[in-house]
XYZ file of C-alpha atoms in Angstrom:
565
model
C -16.744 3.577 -18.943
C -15.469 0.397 -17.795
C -17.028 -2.821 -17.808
C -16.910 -6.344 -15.900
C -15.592 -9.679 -17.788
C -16.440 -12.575 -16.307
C -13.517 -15.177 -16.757
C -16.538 -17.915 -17.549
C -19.834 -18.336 -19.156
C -22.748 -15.838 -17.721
C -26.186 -17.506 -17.846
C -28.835 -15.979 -15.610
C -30.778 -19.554 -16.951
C -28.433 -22.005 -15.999
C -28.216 -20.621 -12.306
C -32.019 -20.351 -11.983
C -31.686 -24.333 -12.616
C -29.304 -24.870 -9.903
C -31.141 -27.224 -7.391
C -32.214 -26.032 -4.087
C -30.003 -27.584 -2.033
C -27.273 -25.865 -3.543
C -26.145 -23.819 -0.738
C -26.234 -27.138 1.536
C -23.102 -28.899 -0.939
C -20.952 -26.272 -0.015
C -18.146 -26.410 2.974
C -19.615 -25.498 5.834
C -17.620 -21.311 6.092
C -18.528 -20.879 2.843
C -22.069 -21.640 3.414
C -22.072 -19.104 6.333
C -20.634 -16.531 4.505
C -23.732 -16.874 1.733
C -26.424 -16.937 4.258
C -24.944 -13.614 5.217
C -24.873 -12.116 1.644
C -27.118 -13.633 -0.699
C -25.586 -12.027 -3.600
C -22.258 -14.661 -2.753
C -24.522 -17.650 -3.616
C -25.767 -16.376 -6.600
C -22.436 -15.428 -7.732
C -21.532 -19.600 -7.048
C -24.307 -20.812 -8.427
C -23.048 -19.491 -11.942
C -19.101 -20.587 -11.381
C -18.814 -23.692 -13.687
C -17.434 -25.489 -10.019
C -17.380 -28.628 -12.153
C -14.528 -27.359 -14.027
C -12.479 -25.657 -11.366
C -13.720 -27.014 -8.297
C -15.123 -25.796 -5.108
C -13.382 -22.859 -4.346
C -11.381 -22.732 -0.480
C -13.046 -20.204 1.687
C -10.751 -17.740 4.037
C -11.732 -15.013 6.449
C -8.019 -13.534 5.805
C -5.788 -15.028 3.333
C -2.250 -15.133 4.741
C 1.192 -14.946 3.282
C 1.434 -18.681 3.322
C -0.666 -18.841 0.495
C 1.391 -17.437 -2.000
C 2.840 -20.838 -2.193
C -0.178 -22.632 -3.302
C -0.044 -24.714 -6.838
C -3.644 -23.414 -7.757
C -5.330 -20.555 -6.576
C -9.446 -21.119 -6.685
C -10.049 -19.094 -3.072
C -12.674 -16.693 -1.903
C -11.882 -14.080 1.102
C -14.125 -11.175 2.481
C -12.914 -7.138 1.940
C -14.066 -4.260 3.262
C -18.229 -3.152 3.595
C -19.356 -6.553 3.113
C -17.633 -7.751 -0.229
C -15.945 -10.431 -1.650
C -12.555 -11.726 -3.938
C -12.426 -14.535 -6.344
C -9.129 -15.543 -6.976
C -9.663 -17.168 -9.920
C -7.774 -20.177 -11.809
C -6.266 -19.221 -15.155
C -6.866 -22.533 -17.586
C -3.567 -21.175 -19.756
C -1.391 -20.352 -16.378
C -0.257 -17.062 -17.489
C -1.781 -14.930 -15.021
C -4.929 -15.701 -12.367
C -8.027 -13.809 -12.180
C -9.189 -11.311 -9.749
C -13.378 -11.106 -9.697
C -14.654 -8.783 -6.843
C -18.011 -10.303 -5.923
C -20.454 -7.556 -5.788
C -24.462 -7.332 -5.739
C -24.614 -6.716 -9.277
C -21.710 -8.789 -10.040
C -24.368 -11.360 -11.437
C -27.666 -9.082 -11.276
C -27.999 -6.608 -14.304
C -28.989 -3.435 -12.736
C -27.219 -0.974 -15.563
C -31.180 -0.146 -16.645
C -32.066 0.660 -13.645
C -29.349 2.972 -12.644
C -29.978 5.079 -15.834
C -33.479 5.448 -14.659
C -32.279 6.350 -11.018
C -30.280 8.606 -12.800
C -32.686 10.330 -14.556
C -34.717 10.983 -11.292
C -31.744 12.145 -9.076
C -30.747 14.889 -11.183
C -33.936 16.821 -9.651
C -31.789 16.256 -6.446
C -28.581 17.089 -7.697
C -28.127 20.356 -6.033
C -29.235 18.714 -2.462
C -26.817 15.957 -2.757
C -23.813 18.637 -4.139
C -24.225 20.771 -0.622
C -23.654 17.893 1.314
C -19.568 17.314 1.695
C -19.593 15.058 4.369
C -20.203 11.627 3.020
C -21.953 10.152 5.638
C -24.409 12.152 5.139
C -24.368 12.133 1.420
C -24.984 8.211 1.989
C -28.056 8.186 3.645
C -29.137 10.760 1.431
C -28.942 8.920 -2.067
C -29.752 5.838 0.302
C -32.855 7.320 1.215
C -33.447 8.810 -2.616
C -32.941 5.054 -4.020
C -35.610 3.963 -2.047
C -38.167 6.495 -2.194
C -38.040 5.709 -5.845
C -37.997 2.057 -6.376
C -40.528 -0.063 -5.081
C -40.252 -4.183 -4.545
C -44.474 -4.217 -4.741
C -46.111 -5.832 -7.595
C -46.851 -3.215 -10.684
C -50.478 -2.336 -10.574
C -52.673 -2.998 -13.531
C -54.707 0.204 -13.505
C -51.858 2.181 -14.468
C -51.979 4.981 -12.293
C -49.839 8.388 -12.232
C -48.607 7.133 -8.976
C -47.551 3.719 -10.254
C -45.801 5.074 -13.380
C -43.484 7.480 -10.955
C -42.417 4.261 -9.237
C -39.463 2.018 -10.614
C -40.689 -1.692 -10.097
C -37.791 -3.863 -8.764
C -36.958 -6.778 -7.575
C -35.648 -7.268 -3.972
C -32.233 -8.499 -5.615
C -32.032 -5.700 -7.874
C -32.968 -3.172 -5.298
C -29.865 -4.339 -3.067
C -27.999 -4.332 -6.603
C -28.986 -0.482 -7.008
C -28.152 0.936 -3.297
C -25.084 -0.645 -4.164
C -24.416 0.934 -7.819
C -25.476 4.138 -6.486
C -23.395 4.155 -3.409
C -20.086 2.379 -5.744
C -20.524 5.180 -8.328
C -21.896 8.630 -6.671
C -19.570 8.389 -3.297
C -17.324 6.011 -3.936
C -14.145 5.558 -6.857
C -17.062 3.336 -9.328
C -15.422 0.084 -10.555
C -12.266 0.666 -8.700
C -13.860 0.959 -5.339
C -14.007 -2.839 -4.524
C -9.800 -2.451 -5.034
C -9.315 0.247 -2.540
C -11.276 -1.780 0.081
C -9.183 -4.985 -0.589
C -6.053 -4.099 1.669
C -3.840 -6.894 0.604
C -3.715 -4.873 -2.848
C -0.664 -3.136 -3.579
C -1.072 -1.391 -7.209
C -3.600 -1.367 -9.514
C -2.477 -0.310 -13.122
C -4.209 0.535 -16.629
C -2.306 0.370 -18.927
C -5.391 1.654 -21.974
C -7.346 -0.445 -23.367
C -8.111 -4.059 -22.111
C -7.950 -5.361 -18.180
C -6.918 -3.293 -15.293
C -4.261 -5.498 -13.335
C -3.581 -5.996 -9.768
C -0.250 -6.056 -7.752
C -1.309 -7.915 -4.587
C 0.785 -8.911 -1.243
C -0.015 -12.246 -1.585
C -1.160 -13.527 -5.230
C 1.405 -10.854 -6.887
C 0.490 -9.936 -10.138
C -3.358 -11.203 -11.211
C -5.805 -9.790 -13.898
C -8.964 -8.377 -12.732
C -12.071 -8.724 -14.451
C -12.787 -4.589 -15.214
C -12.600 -3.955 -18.491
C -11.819 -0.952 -21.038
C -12.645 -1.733 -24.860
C -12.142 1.360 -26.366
C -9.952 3.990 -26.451
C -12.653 6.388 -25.773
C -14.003 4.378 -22.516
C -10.593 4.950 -20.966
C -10.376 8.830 -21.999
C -13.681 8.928 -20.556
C -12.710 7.127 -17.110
C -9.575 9.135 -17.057
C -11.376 12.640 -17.302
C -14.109 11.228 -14.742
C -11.375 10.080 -12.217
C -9.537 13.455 -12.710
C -12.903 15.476 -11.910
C -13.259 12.906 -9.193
C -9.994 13.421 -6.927
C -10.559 17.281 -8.151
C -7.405 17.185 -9.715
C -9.120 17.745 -13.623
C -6.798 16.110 -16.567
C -7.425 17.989 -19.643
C -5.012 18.184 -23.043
C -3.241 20.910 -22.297
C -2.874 19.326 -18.676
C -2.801 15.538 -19.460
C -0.569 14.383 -16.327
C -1.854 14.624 -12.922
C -0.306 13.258 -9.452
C -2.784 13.484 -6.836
C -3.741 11.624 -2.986
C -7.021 9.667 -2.852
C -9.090 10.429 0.466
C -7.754 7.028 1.702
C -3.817 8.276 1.593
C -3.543 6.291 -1.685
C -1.219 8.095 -4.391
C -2.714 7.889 -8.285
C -1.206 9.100 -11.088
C -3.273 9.935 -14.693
C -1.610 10.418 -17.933
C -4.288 11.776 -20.382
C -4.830 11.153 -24.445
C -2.658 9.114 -27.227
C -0.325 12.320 -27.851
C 1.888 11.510 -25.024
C 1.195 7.986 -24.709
C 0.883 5.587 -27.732
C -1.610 3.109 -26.045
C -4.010 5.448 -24.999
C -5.005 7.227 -21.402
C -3.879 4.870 -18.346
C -3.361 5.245 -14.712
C -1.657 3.860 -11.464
C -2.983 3.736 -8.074
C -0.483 2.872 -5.488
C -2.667 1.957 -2.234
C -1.845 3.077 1.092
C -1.332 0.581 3.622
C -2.867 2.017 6.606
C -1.188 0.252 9.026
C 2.624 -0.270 8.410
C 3.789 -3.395 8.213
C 6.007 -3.656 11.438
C 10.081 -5.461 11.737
C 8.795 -8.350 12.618
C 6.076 -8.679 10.058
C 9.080 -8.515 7.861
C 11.396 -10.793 9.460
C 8.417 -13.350 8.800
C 8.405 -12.507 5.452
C 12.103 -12.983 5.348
C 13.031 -9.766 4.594
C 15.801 -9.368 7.677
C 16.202 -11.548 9.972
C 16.499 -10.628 13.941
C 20.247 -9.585 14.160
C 19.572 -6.728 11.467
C 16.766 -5.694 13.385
C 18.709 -5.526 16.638
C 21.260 -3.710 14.800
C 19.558 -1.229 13.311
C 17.643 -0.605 16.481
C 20.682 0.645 17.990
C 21.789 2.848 15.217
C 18.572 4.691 15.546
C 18.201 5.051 18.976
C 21.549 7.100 18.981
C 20.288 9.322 15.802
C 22.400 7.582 13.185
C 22.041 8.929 9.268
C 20.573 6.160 7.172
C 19.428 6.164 3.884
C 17.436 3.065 2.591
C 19.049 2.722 -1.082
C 17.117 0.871 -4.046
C 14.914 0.156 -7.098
C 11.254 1.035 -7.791
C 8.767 -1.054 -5.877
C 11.538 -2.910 -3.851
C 9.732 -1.772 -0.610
C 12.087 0.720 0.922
C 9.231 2.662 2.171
C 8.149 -0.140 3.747
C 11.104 -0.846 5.538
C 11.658 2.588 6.504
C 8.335 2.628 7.698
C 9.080 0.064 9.731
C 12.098 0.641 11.184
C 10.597 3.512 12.580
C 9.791 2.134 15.764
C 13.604 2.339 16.789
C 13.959 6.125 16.963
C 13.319 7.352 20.887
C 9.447 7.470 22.148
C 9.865 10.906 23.193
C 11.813 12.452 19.688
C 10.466 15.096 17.931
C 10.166 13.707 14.094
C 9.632 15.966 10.821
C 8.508 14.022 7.582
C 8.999 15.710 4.295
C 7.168 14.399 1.498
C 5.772 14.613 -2.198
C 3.098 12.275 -1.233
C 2.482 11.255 1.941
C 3.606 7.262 2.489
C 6.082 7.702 5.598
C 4.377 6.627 8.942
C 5.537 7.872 12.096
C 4.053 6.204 15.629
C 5.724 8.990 17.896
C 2.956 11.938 19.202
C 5.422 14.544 18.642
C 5.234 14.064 14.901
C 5.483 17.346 12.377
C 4.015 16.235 8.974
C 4.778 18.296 5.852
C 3.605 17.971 2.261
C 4.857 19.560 -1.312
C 2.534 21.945 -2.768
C 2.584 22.241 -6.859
C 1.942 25.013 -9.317
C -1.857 24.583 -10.243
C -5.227 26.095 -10.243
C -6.391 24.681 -6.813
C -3.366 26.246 -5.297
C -3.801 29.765 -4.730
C -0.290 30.264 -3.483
C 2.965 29.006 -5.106
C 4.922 26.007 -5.413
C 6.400 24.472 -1.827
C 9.003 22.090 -3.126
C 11.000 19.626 -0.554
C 13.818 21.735 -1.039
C 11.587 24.703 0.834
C 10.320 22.463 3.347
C 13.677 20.862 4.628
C 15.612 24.105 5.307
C 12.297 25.202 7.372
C 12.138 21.886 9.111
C 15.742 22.898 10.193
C 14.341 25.856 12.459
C 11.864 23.350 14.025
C 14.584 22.040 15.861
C 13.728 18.260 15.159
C 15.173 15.259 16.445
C 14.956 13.574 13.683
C 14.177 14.924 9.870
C 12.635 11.384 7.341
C 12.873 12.729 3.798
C 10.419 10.444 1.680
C 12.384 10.072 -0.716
C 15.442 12.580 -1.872
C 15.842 12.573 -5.615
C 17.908 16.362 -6.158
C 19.163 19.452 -4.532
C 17.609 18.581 -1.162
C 20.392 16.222 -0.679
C 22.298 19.078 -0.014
C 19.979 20.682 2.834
C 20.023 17.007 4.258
C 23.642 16.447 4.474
C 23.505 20.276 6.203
C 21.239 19.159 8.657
C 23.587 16.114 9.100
C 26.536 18.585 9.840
C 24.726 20.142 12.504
C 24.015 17.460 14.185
C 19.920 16.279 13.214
C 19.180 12.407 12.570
C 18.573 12.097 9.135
C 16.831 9.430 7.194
C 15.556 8.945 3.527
C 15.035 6.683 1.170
C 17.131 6.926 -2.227
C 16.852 5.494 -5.853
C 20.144 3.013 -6.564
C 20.955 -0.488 -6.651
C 24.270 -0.291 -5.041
C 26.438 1.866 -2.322
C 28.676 2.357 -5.285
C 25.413 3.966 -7.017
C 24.047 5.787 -4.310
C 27.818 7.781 -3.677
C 28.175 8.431 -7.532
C 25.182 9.953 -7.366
C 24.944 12.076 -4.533
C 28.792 13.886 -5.690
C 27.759 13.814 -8.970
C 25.622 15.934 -11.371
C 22.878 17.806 -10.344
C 23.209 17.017 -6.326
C 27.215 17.483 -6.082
C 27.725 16.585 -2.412
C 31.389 17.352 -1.604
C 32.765 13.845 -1.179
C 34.173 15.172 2.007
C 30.499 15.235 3.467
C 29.695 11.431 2.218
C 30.648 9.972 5.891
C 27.540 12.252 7.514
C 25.510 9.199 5.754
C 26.423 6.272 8.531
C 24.414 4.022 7.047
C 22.927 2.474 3.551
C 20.668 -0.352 4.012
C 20.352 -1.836 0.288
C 16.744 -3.259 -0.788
C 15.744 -5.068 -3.342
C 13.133 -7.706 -5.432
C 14.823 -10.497 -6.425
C 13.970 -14.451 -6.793
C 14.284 -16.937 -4.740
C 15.703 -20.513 -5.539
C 12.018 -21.375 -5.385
C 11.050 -19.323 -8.187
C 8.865 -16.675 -6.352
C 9.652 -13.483 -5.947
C 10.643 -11.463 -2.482
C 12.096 -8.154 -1.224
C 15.362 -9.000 0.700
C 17.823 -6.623 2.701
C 20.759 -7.960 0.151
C 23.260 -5.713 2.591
C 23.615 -3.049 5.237
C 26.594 -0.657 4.884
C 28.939 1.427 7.147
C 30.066 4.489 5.171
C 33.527 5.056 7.063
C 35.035 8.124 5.084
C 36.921 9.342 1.738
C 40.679 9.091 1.263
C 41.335 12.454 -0.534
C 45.108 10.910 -1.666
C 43.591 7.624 -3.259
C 40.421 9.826 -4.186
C 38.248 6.385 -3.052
C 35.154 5.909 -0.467
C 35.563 3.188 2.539
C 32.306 1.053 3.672
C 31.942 -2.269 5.427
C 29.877 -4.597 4.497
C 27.988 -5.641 8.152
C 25.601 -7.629 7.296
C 24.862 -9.370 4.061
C 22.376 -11.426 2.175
C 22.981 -15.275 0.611
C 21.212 -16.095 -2.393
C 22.035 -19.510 -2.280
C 20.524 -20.126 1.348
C 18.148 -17.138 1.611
C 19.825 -16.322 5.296
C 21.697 -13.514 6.542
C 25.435 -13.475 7.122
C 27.115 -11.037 10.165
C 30.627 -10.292 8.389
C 30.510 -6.983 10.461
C 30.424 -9.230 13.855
C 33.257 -8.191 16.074
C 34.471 -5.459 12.603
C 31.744 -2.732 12.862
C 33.498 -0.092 12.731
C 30.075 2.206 13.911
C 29.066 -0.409 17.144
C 32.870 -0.048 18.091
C 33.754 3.696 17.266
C 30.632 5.684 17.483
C 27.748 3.648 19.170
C 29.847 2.046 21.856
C 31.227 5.541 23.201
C 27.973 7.285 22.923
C 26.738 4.567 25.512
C 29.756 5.541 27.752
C 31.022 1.760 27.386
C 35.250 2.381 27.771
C 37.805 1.254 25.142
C 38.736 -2.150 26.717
C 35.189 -3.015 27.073
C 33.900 -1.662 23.107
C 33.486 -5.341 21.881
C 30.701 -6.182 24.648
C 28.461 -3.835 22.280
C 27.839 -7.003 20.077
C 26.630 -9.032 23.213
C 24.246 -6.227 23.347
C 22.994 -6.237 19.873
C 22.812 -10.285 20.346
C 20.440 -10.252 23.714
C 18.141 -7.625 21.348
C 17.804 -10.055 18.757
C 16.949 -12.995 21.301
C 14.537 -10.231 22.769
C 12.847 -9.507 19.530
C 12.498 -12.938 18.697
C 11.198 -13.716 21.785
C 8.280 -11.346 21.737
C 7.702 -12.635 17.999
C 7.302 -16.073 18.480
C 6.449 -16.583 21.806
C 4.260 -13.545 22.788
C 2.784 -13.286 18.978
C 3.536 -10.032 18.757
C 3.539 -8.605 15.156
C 1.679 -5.144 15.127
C 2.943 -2.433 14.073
C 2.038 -0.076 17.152
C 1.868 -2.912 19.730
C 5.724 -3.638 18.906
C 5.936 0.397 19.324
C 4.198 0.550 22.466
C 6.274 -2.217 23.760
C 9.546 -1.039 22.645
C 8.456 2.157 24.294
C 7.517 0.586 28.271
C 10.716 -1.319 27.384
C 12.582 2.103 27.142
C 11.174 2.971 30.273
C 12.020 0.297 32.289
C 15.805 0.502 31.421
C 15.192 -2.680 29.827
C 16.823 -1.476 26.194
């Protein structure tokens, strides 16, 4: 199994010789933070803070830190732990150290020996399925075991039934016990930090972290052989009861927590050996305006595409692997009516929906935990049509469903997906070409194709950007060519948004302006309205602080209401 690699010299000694008054040097929220877990100072008092410094304390790291020269920073996660991002002395890619009670007290020993003694339990703690209860249980088992008391000389049956610990190690071992029997082991300290994004093995050597704020750092778990990562792949399969074996060596699966993992098995299929992915679920979507901090859109986009959803406008959100156009659809969410009824369709479940009246459906796949048969998003989107939705999301459509989608778009349901391409030009070759083969008669049922992408600033860092939003106008069957407008697009060279649709949208003018009853003469007032929603999303932004996902909802919703949108 895996191990953790300390990015410095590990010498119980040397920290035994750190003075007294250690914990008194440090900055004042750092200080607090060790008097209310021990196992924080003894972690410092083995950092070589000589070489690297004091490291900055933060109860929540923020975006703003990305920008910082050197990253030495501690910040609190989940159940009472701790991150250390590290300094790198070559610069080539930071360290991530999760700062747990045994991260500096050897307990490995001691959980064989625990071990040993639960198995007599085993078939107590296997009938218990919720874990709550499973917690206090091996809680409970851990203690009744170990004992902080001196060892007695006479060397009694009693006292040779006991294990003798220290009170260190005995936090250490509820810990272990906890990590490894109910939680994911070594990875569980990763799924409680939620500014983590992905966490990859690649086989042997470090697992590495994608995170929101530090983007790509090296944590400090460890495989060394090819065997240990065979070993945590099977484990991990058995785990998420989704077992990898070699005639079954690739599994996709959902961790409790919503995350999605994937686990290819054994060097036949890949050269470097087992690996895995975990792509962490969010929880709470990031909201428009979280994004328009980031500079993802700015408030004009927003405004716009508020209006196209409101009035159950087809959009797909077009681009390349990990350029966050779940994110964004996520996000944009908030626009479509309070009181819609909204069907998601989805492999794995990512799309979040804030409306009540929400109908969530997942893909089912051939395999032994499925007693029925495969339920493929093809399946699920023509039943979704007889649920007489609103508004159908398609996580993402990769095949034949884009023909059920542009069907519902015929008859008249709000559709909205995301799809793999880098450009409109992409996304159109692909949907009339081979295997999905929409007629190219169809393509203007998609309104609109918001293109996202990664790409790098002037600055050197790298960012997801809206780089355009598109109006898909129609097909000329004489020239055989596709018309779009371009209405809003990104600069590179000034990281801002440019409006060449302003006063040219051909879907504000033709199709959202009569939907709103506003008469010919009158069509180009529809931009004055997309302009005052812009002022009033910035508004709530920066001078009401509003950047939660469901409070912008919630708002958006009395807004609705009131007549006031």
């Amino acid at each position: 199994m895996a191990h953790t690699t300390l990015p410095f010299a590990y010498d119980q000694q040397t920290a035994s010789r750190v003075t007294g008054d250690f914990i008194t040097r440090l900055p004042k929220d750092l200080r607090l933070a060790c008097d209310q877990s021990p196992f924080l100072a003894e972690y410092l008092r083995q950092v070589p803070l000589d070489e690297i410094g004091m490291p900055k304390y933060f109860p929540k790291p923020s975006r703003a830190m990305g920008q910082m020269e050197v990253y030495n920073l501690i910040y609190p996660i989940m159940e009472g732990l701790y991150v250390h991002i590290y300094p790198d002395a070559t610069g080539a890619r930071n360290h991530y150290i999760p700062i747990e009670p045994t991260t500096v007290v050897d307990v490995d020993h001691l959980t064989s020996q625990v071990d040993e003694k639960l198995i007599g339990w085993a078939e107590e703690i296997g009938r218990l399925e919720d874990k709550e209860e499973k917690r206090q249980l091996l809680l409970q088992l851990v203690d009744h075991f170990c004992t902080t008391q001196r060892r007695p000389s006479n060397g009694s049956r009693r006292a040779a039934d006991k294990i003798y610990v220290t009170p260190e190690e005995l936090e250490g071992l509820r810990y272990r016990i906890l990590r490894d029997k109910v939680g994911l082991g070594v990875l569980q300290p990763l799924l409680l930090d939620p500014f983590i994004e992905d966490i990859s093995c690649s086989g042997v050597g470090h697992i590495f972290i994608e995170h929101k704020i530090f983007k790509s750092v090296q944590s400090t778990i460890v495989f060394t052989t090819h065997d240990e990562v065979d070993e945590f792949a099977v484990w991990l399969g058995e785990w998420i009861k989704h077992p990898v074996t070699v005639r079954n060596p690739l599994v996709d699966a959902v961790l409790p927590d919503g995350s999605r993992i994937n686990i290819v098995y054994g060097r036949e299929i890949s050269k470097r050996g087992s690996n895995f992915t975990i792509r962490k679920f969010s929880g709470t979507p990031i909201s428009v305006l979280e994004l328009i901090e980031f500079g993802s859109l700015n408030y004009m986009i927003a405004a716009y595409l508020s209006l196209m959803l409101e009035e159950g406008l087809n959009l797909f959100v077009v681009g390349a692997t990990a350029s966050g156009k779940t994110t964004l659809l996520n996000a944009i969410n908030t626009f479509m009516k309070p009181d819609a009824k909204i069907v998601t369709i989805e492999d794995t479940p990512e799309v979040h929906v804030p409306h009540k009246n929400w109908v969530q459906e997942v893909t089912r796949s051939m395999g032994a935990e499925n007693k029925g048969g495969e339920v493929g998003m093809f399946e699920l989107l023509k039943a979704a049509l007889r649920q007489r939705p609103d508004r159908i999301i398609v996580g993402e459509i990769r095949s034949l469903e884009a023909v059920v989608a542009f069907q519902a778009m015929q008859t008249g349901h709000g559709v909205m997906s995301t799809f793999h391409a880098d450009s409109v030009e992409k996304l159109i070759q692909r949907l009339t070409g081979e295997p999905i083969n929409i007629p190219k008669t169809y393509i203007d049922n998609l309104h609109l194709a918001v293109i996202q992408q990664a790409v790098r600033l002037n600055n050197g860092k790298m960012a997801r950007r809206v780089l355009s939003v598109n109006e898909i106008i129609g097909y000329d069957p004489v020239s055989e060519s596709f018309s779009f407008l371009e209405a809003f697009r990104w600069n590179p060279t000034t990281d801002t948004f440019e409006f060449p649709g302003y006063m040219n949208s051909y879907l504000l003018e033709q199709v959202i302006a009569i939907k709103r009853g506003i008469p010919p003469h009158k069509r180009k007032s529809i931009y004055d309205e997309v302009k005052r929603r812009a002022r009033i999303f910035e508004k709530l932004h920066k001078e009401k602080g509003v950047r939660d996902f469901n409070e912008f909802f919630q708002i958006l919703c009395e807004a609705r209401r009131q007549n006031l949108l």
